[in-house]
CSV table of C-alpha atoms in Angstrom, one decimal:
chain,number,residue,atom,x,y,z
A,295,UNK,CA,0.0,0.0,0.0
A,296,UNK,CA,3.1,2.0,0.2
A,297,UNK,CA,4.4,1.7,-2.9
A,298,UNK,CA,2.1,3.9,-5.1
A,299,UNK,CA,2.9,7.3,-3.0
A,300,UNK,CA,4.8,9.6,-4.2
A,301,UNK,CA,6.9,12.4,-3.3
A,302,UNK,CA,5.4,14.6,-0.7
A,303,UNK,CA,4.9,18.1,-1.2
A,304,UNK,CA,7.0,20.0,1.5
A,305,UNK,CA,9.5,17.5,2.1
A,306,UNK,CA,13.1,17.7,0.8
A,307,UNK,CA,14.3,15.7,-1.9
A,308,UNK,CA,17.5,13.7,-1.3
A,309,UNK,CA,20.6,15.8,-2.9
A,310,UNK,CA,21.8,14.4,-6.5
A,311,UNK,CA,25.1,13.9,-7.2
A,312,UNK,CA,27.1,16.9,-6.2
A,313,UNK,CA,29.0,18.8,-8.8
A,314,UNK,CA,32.7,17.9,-8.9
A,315,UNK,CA,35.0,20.8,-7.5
A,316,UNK,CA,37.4,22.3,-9.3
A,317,UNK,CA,40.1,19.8,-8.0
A,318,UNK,CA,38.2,16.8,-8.4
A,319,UNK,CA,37.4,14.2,-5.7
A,320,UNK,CA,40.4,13.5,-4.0
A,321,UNK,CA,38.9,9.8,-3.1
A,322,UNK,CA,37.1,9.0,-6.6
A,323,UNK,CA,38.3,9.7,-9.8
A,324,UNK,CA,41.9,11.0,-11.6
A,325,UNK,CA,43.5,12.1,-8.0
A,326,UNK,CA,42.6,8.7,-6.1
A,327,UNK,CA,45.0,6.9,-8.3
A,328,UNK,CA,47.7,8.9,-7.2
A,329,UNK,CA,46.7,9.3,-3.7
A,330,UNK,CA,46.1,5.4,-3.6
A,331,UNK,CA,49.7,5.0,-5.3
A,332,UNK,CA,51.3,7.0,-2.8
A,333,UNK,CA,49.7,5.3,0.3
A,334,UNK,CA,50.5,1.9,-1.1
A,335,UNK,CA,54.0,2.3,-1.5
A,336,UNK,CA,54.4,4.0,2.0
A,337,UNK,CA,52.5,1.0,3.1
A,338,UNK,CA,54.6,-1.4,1.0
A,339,UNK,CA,58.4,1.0,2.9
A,340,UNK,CA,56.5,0.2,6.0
A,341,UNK,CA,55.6,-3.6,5.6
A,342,UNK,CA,58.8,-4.2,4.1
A,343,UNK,CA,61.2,-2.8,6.5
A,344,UNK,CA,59.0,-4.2,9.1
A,345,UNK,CA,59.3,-7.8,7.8
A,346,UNK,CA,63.5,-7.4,7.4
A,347,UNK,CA,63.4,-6.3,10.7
A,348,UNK,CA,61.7,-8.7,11.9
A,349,UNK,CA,63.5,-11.6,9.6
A,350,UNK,CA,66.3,-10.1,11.2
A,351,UNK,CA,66.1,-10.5,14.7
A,352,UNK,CA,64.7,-13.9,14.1
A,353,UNK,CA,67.8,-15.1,12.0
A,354,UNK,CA,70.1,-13.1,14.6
A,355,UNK,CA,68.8,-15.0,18.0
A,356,UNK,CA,67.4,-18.2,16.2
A,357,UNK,CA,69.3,-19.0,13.3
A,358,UNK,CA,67.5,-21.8,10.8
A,359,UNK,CA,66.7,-25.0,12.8
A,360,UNK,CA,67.7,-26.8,9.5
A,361,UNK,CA,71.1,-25.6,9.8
A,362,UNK,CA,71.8,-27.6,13.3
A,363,UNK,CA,70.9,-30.7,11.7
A,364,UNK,CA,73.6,-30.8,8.2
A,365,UNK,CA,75.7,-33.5,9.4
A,366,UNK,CA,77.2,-36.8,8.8
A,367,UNK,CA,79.4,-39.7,10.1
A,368,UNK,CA,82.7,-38.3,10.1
A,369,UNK,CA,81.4,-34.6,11.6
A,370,UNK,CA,80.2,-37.2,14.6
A,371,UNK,CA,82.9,-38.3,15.2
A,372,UNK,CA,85.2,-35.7,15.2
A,373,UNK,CA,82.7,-33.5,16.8
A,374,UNK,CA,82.4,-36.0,19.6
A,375,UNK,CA,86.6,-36.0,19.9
A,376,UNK,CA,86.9,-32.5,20.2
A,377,UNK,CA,83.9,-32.5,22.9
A,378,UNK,CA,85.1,-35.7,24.8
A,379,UNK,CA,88.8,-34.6,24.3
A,380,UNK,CA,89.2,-31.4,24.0
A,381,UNK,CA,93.0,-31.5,25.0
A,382,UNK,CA,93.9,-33.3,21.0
A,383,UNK,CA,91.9,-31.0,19.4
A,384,UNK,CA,94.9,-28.9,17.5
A,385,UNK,CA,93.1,-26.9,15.6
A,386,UNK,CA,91.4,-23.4,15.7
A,387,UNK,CA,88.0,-22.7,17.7
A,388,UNK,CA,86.8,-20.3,15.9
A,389,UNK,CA,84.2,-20.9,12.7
A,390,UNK,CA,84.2,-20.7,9.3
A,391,UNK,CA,82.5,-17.9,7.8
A,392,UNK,CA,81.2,-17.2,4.1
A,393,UNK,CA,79.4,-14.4,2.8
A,394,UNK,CA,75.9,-15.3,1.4
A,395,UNK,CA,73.4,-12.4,0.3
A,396,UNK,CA,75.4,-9.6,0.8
A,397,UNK,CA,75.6,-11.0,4.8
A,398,UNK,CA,78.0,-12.8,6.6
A,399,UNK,CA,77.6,-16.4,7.5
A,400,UNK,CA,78.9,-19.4,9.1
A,401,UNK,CA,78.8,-23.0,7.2
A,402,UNK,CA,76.7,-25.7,8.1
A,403,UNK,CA,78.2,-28.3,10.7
A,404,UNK,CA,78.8,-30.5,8.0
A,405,UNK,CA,81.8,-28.3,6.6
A,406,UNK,CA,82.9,-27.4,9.7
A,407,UNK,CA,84.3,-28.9,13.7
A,408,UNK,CA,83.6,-25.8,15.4
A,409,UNK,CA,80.0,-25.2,14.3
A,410,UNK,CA,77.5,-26.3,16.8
A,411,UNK,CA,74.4,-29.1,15.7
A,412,UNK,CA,71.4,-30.3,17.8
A,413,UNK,CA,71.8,-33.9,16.3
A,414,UNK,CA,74.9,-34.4,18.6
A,415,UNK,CA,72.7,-33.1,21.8
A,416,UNK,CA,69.4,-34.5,20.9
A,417,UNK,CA,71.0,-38.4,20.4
A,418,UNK,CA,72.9,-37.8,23.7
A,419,UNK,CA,70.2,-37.0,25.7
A,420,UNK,CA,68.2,-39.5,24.5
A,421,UNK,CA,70.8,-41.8,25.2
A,422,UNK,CA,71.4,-40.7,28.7
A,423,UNK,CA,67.3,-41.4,29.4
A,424,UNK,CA,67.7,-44.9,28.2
A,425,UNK,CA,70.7,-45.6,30.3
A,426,UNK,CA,69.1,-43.8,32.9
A,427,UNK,CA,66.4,-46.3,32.8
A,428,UNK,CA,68.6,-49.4,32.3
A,429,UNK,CA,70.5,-48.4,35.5
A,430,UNK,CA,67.3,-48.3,37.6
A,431,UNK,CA,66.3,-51.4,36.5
A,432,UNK,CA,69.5,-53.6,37.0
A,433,UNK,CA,68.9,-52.0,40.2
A,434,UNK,CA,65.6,-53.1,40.7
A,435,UNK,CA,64.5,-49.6,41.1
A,436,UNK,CA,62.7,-49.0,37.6
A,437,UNK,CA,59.0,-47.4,37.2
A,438,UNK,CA,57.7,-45.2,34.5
A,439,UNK,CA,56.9,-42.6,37.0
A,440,UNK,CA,61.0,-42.7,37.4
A,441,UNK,CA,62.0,-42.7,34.0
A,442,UNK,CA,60.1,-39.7,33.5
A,443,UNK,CA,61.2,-37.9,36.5
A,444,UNK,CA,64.8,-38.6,35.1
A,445,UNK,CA,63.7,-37.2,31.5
A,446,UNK,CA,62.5,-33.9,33.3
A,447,UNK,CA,65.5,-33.7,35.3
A,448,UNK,CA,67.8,-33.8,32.1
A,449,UNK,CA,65.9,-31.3,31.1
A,450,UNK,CA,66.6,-29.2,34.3
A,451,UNK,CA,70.0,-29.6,33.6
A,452,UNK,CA,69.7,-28.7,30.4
A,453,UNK,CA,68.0,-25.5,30.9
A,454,UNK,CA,70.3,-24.8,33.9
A,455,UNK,CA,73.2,-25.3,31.4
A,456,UNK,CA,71.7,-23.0,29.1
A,457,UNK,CA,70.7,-20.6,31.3
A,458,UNK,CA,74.8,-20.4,32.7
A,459,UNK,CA,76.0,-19.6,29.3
A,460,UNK,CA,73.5,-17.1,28.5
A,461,UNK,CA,73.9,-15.1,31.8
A,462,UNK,CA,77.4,-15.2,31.1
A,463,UNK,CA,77.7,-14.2,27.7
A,464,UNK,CA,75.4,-11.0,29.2
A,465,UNK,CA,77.6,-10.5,32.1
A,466,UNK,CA,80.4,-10.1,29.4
A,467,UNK,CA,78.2,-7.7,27.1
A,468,UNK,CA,77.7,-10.2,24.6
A,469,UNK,CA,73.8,-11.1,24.8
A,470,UNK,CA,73.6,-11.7,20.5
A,471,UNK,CA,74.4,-15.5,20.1
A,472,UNK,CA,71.8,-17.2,18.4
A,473,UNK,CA,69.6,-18.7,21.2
A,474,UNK,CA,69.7,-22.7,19.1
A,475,UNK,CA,73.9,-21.8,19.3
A,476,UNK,CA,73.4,-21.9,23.7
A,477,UNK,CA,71.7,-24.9,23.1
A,478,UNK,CA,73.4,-26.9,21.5
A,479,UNK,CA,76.7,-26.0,23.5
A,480,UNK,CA,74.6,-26.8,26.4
A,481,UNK,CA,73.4,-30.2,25.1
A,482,UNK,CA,77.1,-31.5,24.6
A,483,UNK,CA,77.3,-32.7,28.2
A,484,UNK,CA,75.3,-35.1,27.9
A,485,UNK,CA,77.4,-36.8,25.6
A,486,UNK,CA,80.3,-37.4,28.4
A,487,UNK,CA,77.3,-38.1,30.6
A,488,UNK,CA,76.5,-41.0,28.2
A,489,UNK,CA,80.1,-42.3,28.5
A,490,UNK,CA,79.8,-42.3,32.1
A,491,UNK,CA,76.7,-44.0,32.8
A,492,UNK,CA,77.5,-47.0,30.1
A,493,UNK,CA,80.8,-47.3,32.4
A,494,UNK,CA,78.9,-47.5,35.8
A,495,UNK,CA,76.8,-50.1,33.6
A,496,UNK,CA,79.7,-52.2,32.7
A,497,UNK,CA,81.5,-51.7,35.8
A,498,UNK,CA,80.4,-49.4,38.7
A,499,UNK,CA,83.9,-48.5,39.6
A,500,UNK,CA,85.1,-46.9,36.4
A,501,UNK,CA,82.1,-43.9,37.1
A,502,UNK,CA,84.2,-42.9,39.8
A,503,UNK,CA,87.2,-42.2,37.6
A,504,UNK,CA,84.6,-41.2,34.3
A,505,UNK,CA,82.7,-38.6,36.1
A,506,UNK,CA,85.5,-35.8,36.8
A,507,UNK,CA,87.2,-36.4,33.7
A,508,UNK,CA,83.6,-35.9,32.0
A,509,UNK,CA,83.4,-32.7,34.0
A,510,UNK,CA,86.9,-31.5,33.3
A,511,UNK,CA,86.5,-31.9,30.0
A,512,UNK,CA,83.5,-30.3,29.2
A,513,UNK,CA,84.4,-27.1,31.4
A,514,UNK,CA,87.5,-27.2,28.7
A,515,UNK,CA,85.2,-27.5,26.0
A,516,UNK,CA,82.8,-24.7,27.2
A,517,UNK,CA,85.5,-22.1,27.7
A,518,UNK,CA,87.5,-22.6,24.6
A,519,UNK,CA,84.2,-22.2,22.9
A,520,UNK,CA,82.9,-18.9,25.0
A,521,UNK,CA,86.2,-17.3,23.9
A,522,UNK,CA,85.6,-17.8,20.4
A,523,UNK,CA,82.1,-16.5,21.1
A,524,UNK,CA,83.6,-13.9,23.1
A,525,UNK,CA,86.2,-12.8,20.9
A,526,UNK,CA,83.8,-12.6,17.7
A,527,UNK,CA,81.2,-10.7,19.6
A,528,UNK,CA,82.5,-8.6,22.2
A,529,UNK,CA,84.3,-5.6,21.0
A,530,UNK,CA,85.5,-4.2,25.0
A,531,UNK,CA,85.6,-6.1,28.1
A,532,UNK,CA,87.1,-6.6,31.5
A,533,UNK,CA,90.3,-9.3,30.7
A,534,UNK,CA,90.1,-10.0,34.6
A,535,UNK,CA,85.9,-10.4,35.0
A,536,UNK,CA,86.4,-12.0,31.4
A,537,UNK,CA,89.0,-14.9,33.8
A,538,UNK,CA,86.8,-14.9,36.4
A,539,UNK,CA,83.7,-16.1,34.7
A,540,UNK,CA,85.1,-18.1,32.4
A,541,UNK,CA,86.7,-20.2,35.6
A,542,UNK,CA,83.0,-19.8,37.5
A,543,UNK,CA,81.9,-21.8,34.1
A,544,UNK,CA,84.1,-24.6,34.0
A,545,UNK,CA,83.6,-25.4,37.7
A,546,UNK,CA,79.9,-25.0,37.6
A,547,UNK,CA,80.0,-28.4,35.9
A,548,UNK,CA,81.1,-30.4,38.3
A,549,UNK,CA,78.7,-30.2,40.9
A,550,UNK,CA,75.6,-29.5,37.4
A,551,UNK,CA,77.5,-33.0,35.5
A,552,UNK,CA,77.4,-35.0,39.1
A,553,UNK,CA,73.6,-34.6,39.8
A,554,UNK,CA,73.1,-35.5,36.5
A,555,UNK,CA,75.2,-38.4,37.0
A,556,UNK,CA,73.6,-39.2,40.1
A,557,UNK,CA,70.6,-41.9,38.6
A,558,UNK,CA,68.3,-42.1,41.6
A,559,UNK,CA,64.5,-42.6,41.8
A,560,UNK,CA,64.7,-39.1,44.0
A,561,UNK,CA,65.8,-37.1,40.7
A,562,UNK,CA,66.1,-33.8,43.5
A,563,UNK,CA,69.7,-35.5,44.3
């Protein structure tokens, strides 16, 4: 019934289409496409350098997980001499670099004994879980509840090993190594703590004699590679705090590398 009325006198009529000014509209016609142009290539500056700085940061405090994991069997083995023995490793500490993109580099592990992998850390831990379990049971001690109290308390150590050489790299002024870098020097413990446990397996005496070596040599091990850290990040330090906690480091491990050691049911000792 509505739709036979009219306009109504008296009543104002919508407005038309206005007249264009004498610039145009500045959102429809000729002078969007330049405003439009403009806006999308400020957006584009902004989104770009936003995403490189971004990209960045990630690749400076991350790195690419992928990178941790180019190895092969003769990298293992020499990577597991220099960490086990540190004292016949006769070569340089510090890493091979290469330019790539205009930005400086490092190889993969595969090319190089001083670059740090997460195969090497990941295999070792696992490793000290399942002789962490065989112990308990030749012991008559073993329970799942156990073997997962064990699992979390390697990776207490773990974190508590990463945590020592990030606070020290900090206390030094060098807070920039990739994070997956402190990780992976942190997981190479576990390999002497492998070697240890599969001698307290074989014979119970031989831990005894294992253990401080294990912990000697992986304070070595640490230090020589925090001064090739050190030296490639930190422009100015204190020689004498740089002594200090570099010695704080390497005895830290004896008491971290012993209750690690220790395979108990109470993982707290």
């Amino acid at each position: 019934m509505y739709n036979n009325m009219g306009p109504q006198q008296g009543m104002p009529r919508p407005p038309g289409n206005p007249e264009p000014g004498p610039f145009g509209n500045p959102f429809t016609g000729a002078g969007s496409g330049f405003i439009r142009g403009g806006l999308g290539a400020y957006g584009e500056r902004i989104l770009g350098s936003s995403s490189e700085y971004v990209q960045s940061n990630i690749t400076r405090y991350f790195s690419d997980p992928q990178y941790y994991f180019q190895v092969n069997d003769q990298y293992v083995r020499n990577k597991l001499k220099v960490v086990l023995f540190p004292f016949l490793h006769r070569g340089h500490w510090t890493r091979i670099s290469e330019p790539v993109g205009g930005r400086l580099s490092y190889k993969p592990p595969i090319y190089d004994i001083n670059a740090p992998d997460l195969y090497i850390p990941f295999m070792a831990f696992g490793t000290y879980v399942v002789l962490a379990g065989f112990s308990l049971g030749l012991n008559g001690k073993f329970t799942p509840e156990a073997l997962n109290w064990l699992f979390v308390k390697g990776l207490v150590g773990w974190f508590l090993q990463v945590m020592l050489l990030k606070v020290t790299l900090l206390s030094l002024g060098s807070g920039e190594a990739p994070l997956l870098d402190i990780v992976a020097y942190g997981g190479y413990a576990f390999a002497g703590l492998c070697l240890a446990g599969f001698a307290k397996i074989m014979w119970g005496y031989s831990y005894y004699a294992l253990m401080p070596w294990t912990c000697l040599c992986t304070g070595i091990f640490l230090v020589k590679t925090m001064k090739r850290v050190l030296f490639a990040e930190v422009r100015s330090y204190d020689s004498s705090k740089h002594h200090y906690l570099l010695l704080f480091l390497a005895l830290v491990q004896f008491p971290l590398l012993i209750w690690l050691g220790n395979i108990s049911v109470n993982w707290l000792l």
